Amino acid sequence: MAAGFVASGGDRVRSGVVIGVAGAAPVPPLEMIHASHPVPDQQSLAAGARALAIAEAAAPDECLVVLLSGGASSLLTAPAGGLSLDDLKATNRALLKSGADIYAINTVRKHLSRVKGGWLAARSRGHVRALVISDVVGDDLSVIGSGPTVADPSTFADADAIARRSGGTAGFPEAVLEHLARGCRGELDETPKPGDPRLAQSTTRVIGGRWTAMAGARRVAEALGYDVVVREDPVVGEARVAAIEHLAWTRARLGAGTRPMCVVSSGETTVVVKGHGTGGRNQEFALAAAEVLRPHDSVALASIGTDGIDGPTDAAGAIVDPTTATRAEQAGLEPPSRYLDQNNSYAFFNALGDLIRIGPTGTNVGDLQVLLVGRLCEPAA
């Protein structure tokens, strides 16, 4: 996004910063900060401070351009007064482990921040124009990247309730719970709300999302000779449940075809972490399908994170087919269900060579699933 912007009008840019994960290419003449995702690090703090400084330096006759993509909630961090980086890291880990969806996670993040929830735009005296690539199902601008340039309809009370549902005192730092409690008591300023005059000169719009990824997958599949079915409803919910539901959806809708079929879908699932293994929601989605696909012929399912990163791993996702469970047995692995119990999908697919490793893509429009079907049998009785 930054490279495209600079190429189209970079000579008019007075100052700017690009914030990305490790390995992201620099975009001269802009500054570059490599920060961490999905849990913030010290560089995320540097990124947040620099972004706020640039916003505050914009003159009334200047325009602050914000190019935003999924992952910004972690990459762009500025803790609210009294909170530390360790507090934010512990909070992020507790929310991710609880299986909370992105709406809930970012509601909490916005109320612990000086840059999220509209605060970045509120700091600027100039016009603000934000162009957004969405990784959020529904494309809610107040949720994508925790909405640094738009009004926030959520409240401290909402954030407090989510934190307590997601572990409360057992999972969240005391400083965070006290901060949310103070906000509930009216002792702290709420995030800018709809109608706030500080956001009157801020405009934000989505320029890409999960539909973009599905359209690209469809074009490639059709060029390869597949009949393509696009599932319009997002694939959401707990990964291991969503995988089974998706296969049932496919079985119910695919009829006999003269050519191979390709089902393209997208969304964002969640994982409730109860075990001590390693993996991500896309790997867990694929693993949950392993036993279900065993009796079928000519079926393959892949699920990937479009940013190339699935959970705290070097894989984007995994691929599964009718041979997966059998090959696992032959390799001396435990049944897929045991790996699911331990949330250890990475170890399972790594042993089989079925992880998908593409490296960071530099953008994020959620998760993409591709199901190739030659013949989908009825499940065994």
Tab-separated table of C-alpha atoms in Angstrom:
chain	number	residue	atom	x	y	z
A	1	MET	CA	0.000	0.000	0.000
A	2	ALA	CA	2.758	2.431	0.945
A	3	ALA	CA	4.795	1.626	-2.169
A	4	GLY	CA	1.772	2.221	-4.390
A	5	PHE	CA	1.002	5.497	-2.684
A	6	VAL	CA	4.576	6.763	-2.971
A	7	ALA	CA	4.682	5.780	-6.645
A	8	SER	CA	1.500	7.733	-7.349
A	9	GLY	CA	2.378	10.937	-5.492
A	10	GLY	CA	5.310	10.477	-3.176
A	11	ASP	CA	6.893	13.779	-4.130
A	12	ARG	CA	4.216	15.528	-2.078
A	13	VAL	CA	4.880	13.521	1.118
A	14	ARG	CA	6.545	15.656	3.812
A	15	SER	CA	7.067	12.812	6.296
A	16	GLY	CA	5.781	9.318	6.944
A	17	VAL	CA	6.407	5.910	8.421
A	18	VAL	CA	5.722	2.351	7.297
A	19	ILE	CA	5.026	-0.148	10.082
A	20	GLY	CA	5.254	-3.834	9.235
A	21	VAL	CA	6.391	-7.217	10.470
A	22	ALA	CA	10.002	-8.359	10.344
A	23	GLY	CA	11.143	-8.776	6.765
A	24	ALA	CA	8.782	-6.168	5.319
A	25	ALA	CA	10.620	-4.267	2.595
A	26	PRO	CA	11.471	-0.596	3.134
A	27	VAL	CA	9.590	2.027	1.107
A	28	PRO	CA	11.934	4.994	0.515
A	29	PRO	CA	11.739	7.831	1.363
A	30	LEU	CA	9.467	6.775	4.247
A	31	GLU	CA	10.822	5.610	7.578
A	32	MET	CA	10.512	1.895	8.344
A	33	ILE	CA	9.681	0.296	11.689
A	34	HIS	CA	9.527	-3.483	12.036
A	35	ALA	CA	7.128	-4.422	14.839
A	36	SER	CA	5.467	-7.591	16.123
A	37	HIS	CA	2.190	-9.395	15.401
A	38	PRO	CA	-0.088	-10.735	16.929
A	39	VAL	CA	1.459	-9.657	20.262
A	40	PRO	CA	3.079	-6.171	20.398
A	41	ASP	CA	6.730	-5.572	21.200
A	42	GLN	CA	8.990	-2.624	21.983
A	43	GLN	CA	9.041	-1.622	18.324
A	44	SER	CA	5.246	-1.520	18.357
A	45	LEU	CA	5.559	1.195	21.003
A	46	ALA	CA	8.034	3.083	18.829
A	47	ALA	CA	5.616	2.786	15.919
A	48	GLY	CA	2.706	4.109	17.949
A	49	ALA	CA	4.726	7.053	19.226
A	50	ARG	CA	5.944	7.924	15.723
A	51	ALA	CA	2.461	7.703	14.215
A	52	LEU	CA	1.067	10.001	16.899
A	53	ALA	CA	3.919	12.469	16.359
A	54	ILE	CA	3.253	12.606	12.616
A	55	ALA	CA	-0.483	13.067	13.209
A	56	GLU	CA	0.086	15.875	15.695
A	57	ALA	CA	2.543	17.613	13.345
A	58	ALA	CA	0.040	17.826	10.470
A	59	ALA	CA	-0.931	21.437	9.783
A	60	PRO	CA	-4.589	22.433	9.255
A	61	ASP	CA	-3.999	22.752	5.487
A	62	GLU	CA	-2.273	19.365	5.226
A	63	CYS	CA	-3.653	15.840	4.840
A	64	LEU	CA	-2.737	12.919	7.047
A	65	VAL	CA	-2.971	9.762	4.919
A	66	VAL	CA	-3.381	6.490	6.817
A	67	LEU	CA	-2.988	3.213	4.898
A	68	LEU	CA	-4.329	0.534	7.196
A	69	SER	CA	-4.371	-3.245	7.045
A	70	GLY	CA	-5.180	-6.070	9.405
A	71	GLY	CA	-2.521	-6.543	12.065
A	72	ALA	CA	-2.298	-2.846	12.906
A	73	SER	CA	-3.766	-3.450	16.373
A	74	SER	CA	-0.528	-5.165	17.389
A	75	LEU	CA	1.915	-3.305	15.168
A	76	LEU	CA	0.701	0.156	16.220
A	77	THR	CA	0.669	0.432	20.014
A	78	ALA	CA	0.506	3.322	22.487
A	79	PRO	CA	-0.557	2.240	25.993
A	80	ALA	CA	-2.947	4.485	27.869
A	81	GLY	CA	-1.539	6.243	30.936
A	82	GLY	CA	-0.282	3.916	33.664
A	83	LEU	CA	-0.220	0.791	31.486
A	84	SER	CA	2.937	-0.953	30.303
A	85	LEU	CA	3.869	-2.984	27.262
A	86	ASP	CA	3.854	-6.114	29.444
A	87	ASP	CA	0.261	-5.301	30.454
A	88	LEU	CA	-0.783	-5.128	26.795
A	89	LYS	CA	1.089	-8.302	25.872
A	90	ALA	CA	-0.513	-10.262	28.698
A	91	THR	CA	-3.938	-8.907	27.739
A	92	ASN	CA	-3.509	-9.859	24.086
A	93	ARG	CA	-2.421	-13.364	25.011
A	94	ALA	CA	-5.373	-13.810	27.378
A	95	LEU	CA	-7.851	-12.636	24.736
A	96	LEU	CA	-6.363	-14.803	21.991
A	97	LYS	CA	-6.289	-17.854	24.259
A	98	SER	CA	-9.921	-17.341	25.308
A	99	GLY	CA	-11.227	-17.732	21.755
A	100	ALA	CA	-12.702	-14.214	21.723
A	101	ASP	CA	-13.498	-12.919	18.242
A	102	ILE	CA	-11.839	-9.859	16.729
A	103	TYR	CA	-14.758	-7.594	17.662
A	104	ALA	CA	-14.319	-8.441	21.326
A	105	ILE	CA	-10.518	-8.386	21.237
A	106	ASN	CA	-10.355	-4.963	19.638
A	107	THR	CA	-13.010	-3.514	21.943
A	108	VAL	CA	-10.619	-4.171	24.811
A	109	ARG	CA	-7.555	-2.998	22.888
A	110	LYS	CA	-9.192	0.333	22.017
A	111	HIS	CA	-9.821	1.130	25.660
A	112	LEU	CA	-6.202	0.510	26.652
A	113	SER	CA	-4.738	2.749	23.970
A	114	ARG	CA	-3.890	6.346	23.027
A	115	VAL	CA	-3.875	5.600	19.275
A	116	LYS	CA	-6.739	3.153	18.654
A	117	GLY	CA	-10.467	3.823	18.680
A	118	GLY	CA	-10.288	7.106	16.759
A	119	TRP	CA	-7.500	8.654	18.830
A	120	LEU	CA	-4.980	8.855	15.953
A	121	ALA	CA	-7.315	10.980	13.823
A	122	ALA	CA	-8.420	13.028	16.834
A	123	ARG	CA	-4.788	14.101	17.365
A	124	SER	CA	-4.504	15.631	13.892
A	125	ARG	CA	-5.380	19.238	13.036
A	126	GLY	CA	-5.352	18.426	9.322
A	127	HIS	CA	-7.644	16.440	7.113
A	128	VAL	CA	-7.401	12.669	7.579
A	129	ARG	CA	-7.885	10.216	4.704
A	130	ALA	CA	-7.658	6.527	5.575
A	131	LEU	CA	-7.683	3.691	3.022
A	132	VAL	CA	-8.266	0.284	4.567
A	133	ILE	CA	-7.693	-3.326	3.577
A	134	SER	CA	-10.096	-5.309	5.739
A	135	ASP	CA	-9.370	-8.536	7.587
A	136	VAL	CA	-12.616	-8.267	9.553
A	137	VAL	CA	-15.780	-10.116	8.572
A	138	GLY	CA	-18.388	-7.427	7.937
A	139	ASP	CA	-15.744	-4.731	7.249
A	140	ASP	CA	-16.575	-2.753	10.397
A	141	LEU	CA	-14.228	0.242	10.204
A	142	SER	CA	-14.220	0.637	13.980
A	143	VAL	CA	-12.775	-2.873	14.338
A	144	ILE	CA	-10.234	-3.121	11.489
A	145	GLY	CA	-6.856	-2.351	13.042
A	146	SER	CA	-8.833	-1.201	16.109
A	147	GLY	CA	-10.165	1.792	14.146
A	148	PRO	CA	-7.523	4.485	14.733
A	149	THR	CA	-9.248	6.958	12.376
A	150	VAL	CA	-12.955	6.375	13.069
A	151	ALA	CA	-15.415	6.876	15.908
A	152	ASP	CA	-15.710	4.039	18.387
A	153	PRO	CA	-19.241	2.980	19.409
A	154	SER	CA	-17.959	0.625	22.141
A	155	THR	CA	-17.460	1.679	25.746
A	156	PHE	CA	-15.312	0.996	28.778
A	157	ALA	CA	-18.225	-1.029	30.152
A	158	ASP	CA	-18.181	-3.234	27.034
A	159	ALA	CA	-14.432	-3.748	27.326
A	160	ASP	CA	-14.649	-4.524	31.041
A	161	ALA	CA	-17.367	-7.121	30.485
A	162	ILE	CA	-15.335	-8.824	27.741
A	163	ALA	CA	-12.211	-8.949	29.895
A	164	ARG	CA	-14.083	-10.547	32.780
A	165	ARG	CA	-15.743	-13.092	30.483
A	166	SER	CA	-12.354	-13.941	28.992
A	167	GLY	CA	-10.566	-14.767	32.226
A	168	GLY	CA	-10.842	-11.749	34.493
A	169	THR	CA	-8.423	-11.703	37.401
A	170	ALA	CA	-7.073	-15.114	36.406
A	171	GLY	CA	-5.949	-13.988	32.958
A	172	PHE	CA	-5.566	-10.209	32.913
A	173	PRO	CA	-3.056	-7.942	34.679
A	174	GLU	CA	-4.421	-6.108	37.686
A	175	ALA	CA	-3.420	-2.777	36.125
A	176	VAL	CA	-5.588	-3.492	33.077
A	177	LEU	CA	-8.649	-4.446	35.101
A	178	GLU	CA	-8.220	-1.340	37.263
A	179	HIS	CA	-7.858	0.850	34.174
A	180	LEU	CA	-11.110	-0.515	32.729
A	181	ALA	CA	-12.831	-0.106	36.092
A	182	ARG	CA	-11.748	3.535	36.258
A	183	GLY	CA	-13.142	4.050	32.780
A	184	CYS	CA	-16.442	2.513	33.850
A	185	ARG	CA	-16.555	4.966	36.771
A	186	GLY	CA	-16.109	7.903	34.402
A	187	GLU	CA	-12.618	8.754	35.645
A	188	LEU	CA	-11.061	8.377	32.167
A	189	ASP	CA	-11.981	9.886	28.805
A	190	GLU	CA	-13.968	7.591	26.551
A	191	THR	CA	-12.775	6.923	23.007
A	192	PRO	CA	-14.127	9.440	20.452
A	193	LYS	CA	-17.744	8.617	19.678
A	194	PRO	CA	-19.884	9.173	16.546
A	195	GLY	CA	-20.430	12.900	16.101
A	196	ASP	CA	-17.213	13.888	17.862
A	197	PRO	CA	-16.066	17.172	16.213
A	198	ARG	CA	-12.423	16.042	16.404
A	199	LEU	CA	-13.237	13.470	13.708
A	200	ALA	CA	-15.221	15.817	11.455
A	201	GLN	CA	-12.354	16.010	8.939
A	202	SER	CA	-11.609	12.278	8.930
A	203	THR	CA	-12.746	10.013	6.071
A	204	THR	CA	-12.123	6.261	6.038
A	205	ARG	CA	-13.099	3.677	3.432
A	206	VAL	CA	-12.413	0.028	2.611
A	207	ILE	CA	-10.523	-0.628	-0.649
A	208	GLY	CA	-10.076	-4.416	-0.334
A	209	GLY	CA	-11.090	-7.407	1.754
A	210	ARG	CA	-11.998	-11.070	1.768
A	211	TRP	CA	-14.034	-10.671	-1.421
A	212	THR	CA	-10.874	-9.538	-3.201
A	213	ALA	CA	-9.071	-12.727	-2.192
A	214	MET	CA	-11.985	-14.948	-3.209
A	215	ALA	CA	-12.258	-13.245	-6.601
A	216	GLY	CA	-8.563	-13.884	-7.202
A	217	ALA	CA	-8.879	-17.542	-6.197
A	218	ARG	CA	-11.905	-17.936	-8.438
A	219	ARG	CA	-10.071	-16.540	-11.474
A	220	VAL	CA	-7.170	-18.940	-11.000
A	221	ALA	CA	-9.432	-21.965	-10.426
A	222	GLU	CA	-11.500	-21.236	-13.524
A	223	ALA	CA	-8.339	-20.830	-15.593
A	224	LEU	CA	-7.304	-24.308	-14.409
A	225	GLY	CA	-10.607	-25.776	-15.600
A	226	TYR	CA	-12.598	-25.989	-12.372
A	227	ASP	CA	-16.267	-25.208	-11.978
A	228	VAL	CA	-16.217	-22.762	-9.065
A	229	VAL	CA	-18.683	-22.303	-6.233
A	230	VAL	CA	-18.136	-19.265	-4.012
A	231	ARG	CA	-19.537	-19.460	-0.512
A	232	GLU	CA	-20.754	-15.947	0.218
A	233	ASP	CA	-21.437	-16.423	3.929
A	234	PRO	CA	-18.262	-16.022	5.987
A	235	VAL	CA	-16.654	-19.052	7.609
A	236	VAL	CA	-16.603	-18.103	11.291
A	237	GLY	CA	-16.840	-19.646	14.751
A	238	GLU	CA	-14.540	-22.095	16.472
A	239	ALA	CA	-12.183	-23.562	13.869
A	240	ARG	CA	-12.759	-27.239	14.638
A	241	VAL	CA	-16.539	-26.780	14.456
A	242	ALA	CA	-16.479	-24.494	11.433
A	243	ALA	CA	-14.493	-27.057	9.424
A	244	ILE	CA	-17.122	-29.758	9.885
A	245	GLU	CA	-19.921	-27.311	9.124
A	246	HIS	CA	-18.135	-26.179	5.969
A	247	LEU	CA	-17.785	-29.740	4.676
A	248	ALA	CA	-21.477	-30.349	5.375
A	249	TRP	CA	-22.354	-27.113	3.556
A	250	THR	CA	-20.290	-28.259	0.567
A	251	ARG	CA	-21.862	-31.718	0.490
A	252	ALA	CA	-25.360	-30.248	0.572
A	253	ARG	CA	-24.767	-27.868	-2.334
A	254	LEU	CA	-22.578	-29.701	-4.801
A	255	GLY	CA	-24.316	-31.776	-7.410
A	256	ALA	CA	-22.831	-34.033	-10.053
A	257	GLY	CA	-20.592	-32.069	-12.390
A	258	THR	CA	-18.785	-32.877	-15.604
A	259	ARG	CA	-15.656	-31.078	-14.449
A	260	PRO	CA	-13.783	-30.913	-11.154
A	261	MET	CA	-15.300	-28.510	-8.649
A	262	CYS	CA	-13.616	-25.832	-6.565
A	263	VAL	CA	-15.291	-24.292	-3.506
A	264	VAL	CA	-13.839	-20.945	-2.435
A	265	SER	CA	-14.681	-19.448	0.962
A	266	SER	CA	-13.248	-16.992	3.453
A	267	GLY	CA	-13.707	-15.594	6.946
A	268	GLU	CA	-11.991	-15.761	10.290
A	269	THR	CA	-12.384	-18.528	12.832
A	270	THR	CA	-11.277	-18.674	16.457
A	271	VAL	CA	-9.502	-21.207	18.662
A	272	VAL	CA	-10.132	-21.831	22.340
A	273	VAL	CA	-6.707	-22.888	23.605
A	274	LYS	CA	-6.882	-25.642	26.203
A	275	GLY	CA	-3.796	-27.663	25.321
A	276	HIS	CA	-0.102	-26.834	25.287
A	277	GLY	CA	0.685	-27.379	21.622
A	278	THR	CA	1.457	-25.021	18.747
A	279	GLY	CA	-0.676	-24.088	15.776
A	280	GLY	CA	-3.078	-21.572	14.327
A	281	ARG	CA	-6.737	-21.370	13.438
A	282	ASN	CA	-6.160	-22.415	9.807
A	283	GLN	CA	-4.097	-25.445	10.793
A	284	GLU	CA	-6.717	-26.415	13.362
A	285	PHE	CA	-9.466	-25.975	10.747
A	286	ALA	CA	-7.656	-28.378	8.407
A	287	LEU	CA	-6.881	-30.872	11.175
A	288	ALA	CA	-10.535	-31.057	12.213
A	289	ALA	CA	-11.386	-32.137	8.663
A	290	ALA	CA	-8.849	-34.993	8.518
A	291	GLU	CA	-11.046	-37.810	9.813
A	292	VAL	CA	-14.125	-36.537	7.979
A	293	LEU	CA	-12.347	-36.644	4.618
A	294	ARG	CA	-10.920	-40.158	5.124
A	295	PRO	CA	-13.778	-42.042	3.342
A	296	HIS	CA	-13.903	-39.678	0.351
A	297	ASP	CA	-12.161	-39.770	-2.996
A	298	SER	CA	-10.494	-36.905	-4.839
A	299	VAL	CA	-10.995	-34.202	-2.226
A	300	ALA	CA	-8.427	-31.709	-0.937
A	301	LEU	CA	-8.923	-28.840	1.487
A	302	ALA	CA	-6.522	-25.997	2.220
A	303	SER	CA	-7.005	-23.198	4.731
A	304	ILE	CA	-4.550	-20.296	4.942
A	305	GLY	CA	-4.098	-16.906	6.518
A	306	THR	CA	-3.784	-14.397	3.694
A	307	ASP	CA	-0.989	-12.628	5.576
A	308	GLY	CA	1.070	-15.815	5.327
A	309	ILE	CA	1.138	-16.194	9.106
A	310	ASP	CA	-1.105	-18.596	11.024
A	311	GLY	CA	-0.797	-18.186	14.765
A	312	PRO	CA	2.705	-18.094	16.290
A	313	THR	CA	4.136	-20.312	13.517
A	314	ASP	CA	6.078	-20.048	10.255
A	315	ALA	CA	3.172	-21.545	8.303
A	316	ALA	CA	0.229	-19.851	6.597
A	317	GLY	CA	-1.977	-22.905	7.098
A	318	ALA	CA	-2.226	-26.528	6.035
A	319	ILE	CA	-3.655	-28.883	3.428
A	320	VAL	CA	-5.619	-32.047	4.171
A	321	ASP	CA	-7.029	-34.838	1.973
A	322	PRO	CA	-8.439	-38.403	2.309
A	323	THR	CA	-4.927	-39.828	2.823
A	324	THR	CA	-4.019	-37.542	5.741
A	325	ALA	CA	-5.270	-39.715	8.612
A	326	THR	CA	-3.889	-42.904	7.017
A	327	ARG	CA	-0.472	-41.373	6.401
A	328	ALA	CA	-0.418	-40.192	10.006
A	329	GLU	CA	-1.039	-43.760	11.216
A	330	GLN	CA	1.718	-45.071	8.956
A	331	ALA	CA	4.086	-42.445	10.333
A	332	GLY	CA	3.336	-43.585	13.892
A	333	LEU	CA	1.471	-40.416	14.840
A	334	GLU	CA	-1.421	-40.335	17.245
A	335	PRO	CA	-4.926	-39.807	15.796
A	336	PRO	CA	-5.799	-36.251	14.656
A	337	SER	CA	-8.223	-35.927	17.580
A	338	ARG	CA	-5.347	-36.201	20.053
A	339	TYR	CA	-3.519	-33.340	18.368
A	340	LEU	CA	-6.734	-31.310	18.395
A	341	ASP	CA	-7.079	-31.915	22.137
A	342	GLN	CA	-3.614	-30.408	22.628
A	343	ASN	CA	-4.086	-27.595	20.086
A	344	ASN	CA	-1.011	-29.061	18.430
A	345	SER	CA	-1.931	-28.923	14.745
A	346	TYR	CA	1.482	-27.594	13.732
A	347	ALA	CA	3.311	-30.707	14.969
A	348	PHE	CA	0.831	-32.984	13.167
A	349	PHE	CA	1.098	-31.328	9.761
A	350	ASN	CA	4.817	-30.646	10.077
A	351	ALA	CA	5.461	-34.366	10.551
A	352	LEU	CA	3.504	-35.103	7.356
A	353	GLY	CA	4.987	-32.284	5.288
A	354	ASP	CA	1.528	-30.784	4.798
A	355	LEU	CA	2.064	-27.285	6.164
A	356	ILE	CA	1.703	-24.419	3.694
A	357	ARG	CA	4.655	-22.050	3.967
A	358	ILE	CA	4.559	-18.982	1.745
A	359	GLY	CA	6.119	-16.371	4.035
A	360	PRO	CA	4.594	-13.012	4.991
A	361	THR	CA	2.549	-11.528	2.140
A	362	GLY	CA	2.542	-7.969	3.408
A	363	THR	CA	-1.230	-7.702	3.673
A	364	ASN	CA	-4.153	-9.344	5.437
A	365	VAL	CA	-7.734	-9.938	4.307
A	366	GLY	CA	-8.567	-12.727	6.740
A	367	ASP	CA	-8.509	-16.450	6.019
A	368	LEU	CA	-9.093	-18.225	2.703
A	369	GLN	CA	-10.286	-21.801	2.231
A	370	VAL	CA	-10.074	-23.718	-1.057
A	371	LEU	CA	-11.768	-27.097	-1.412
A	372	LEU	CA	-11.098	-29.133	-4.569
A	373	VAL	CA	-13.642	-31.866	-5.223
A	374	GLY	CA	-13.630	-34.761	-7.659
A	375	ARG	CA	-16.210	-36.829	-5.793
A	376	LEU	CA	-17.693	-36.113	-2.381
A	377	CYS	CA	-19.297	-39.266	-0.945
A	378	GLU	CA	-22.020	-39.450	1.638
A	379	PRO	CA	-20.580	-39.933	5.130
A	380	ALA	CA	-20.389	-43.509	6.341
A	381	ALA	CA	-23.283	-44.625	8.534
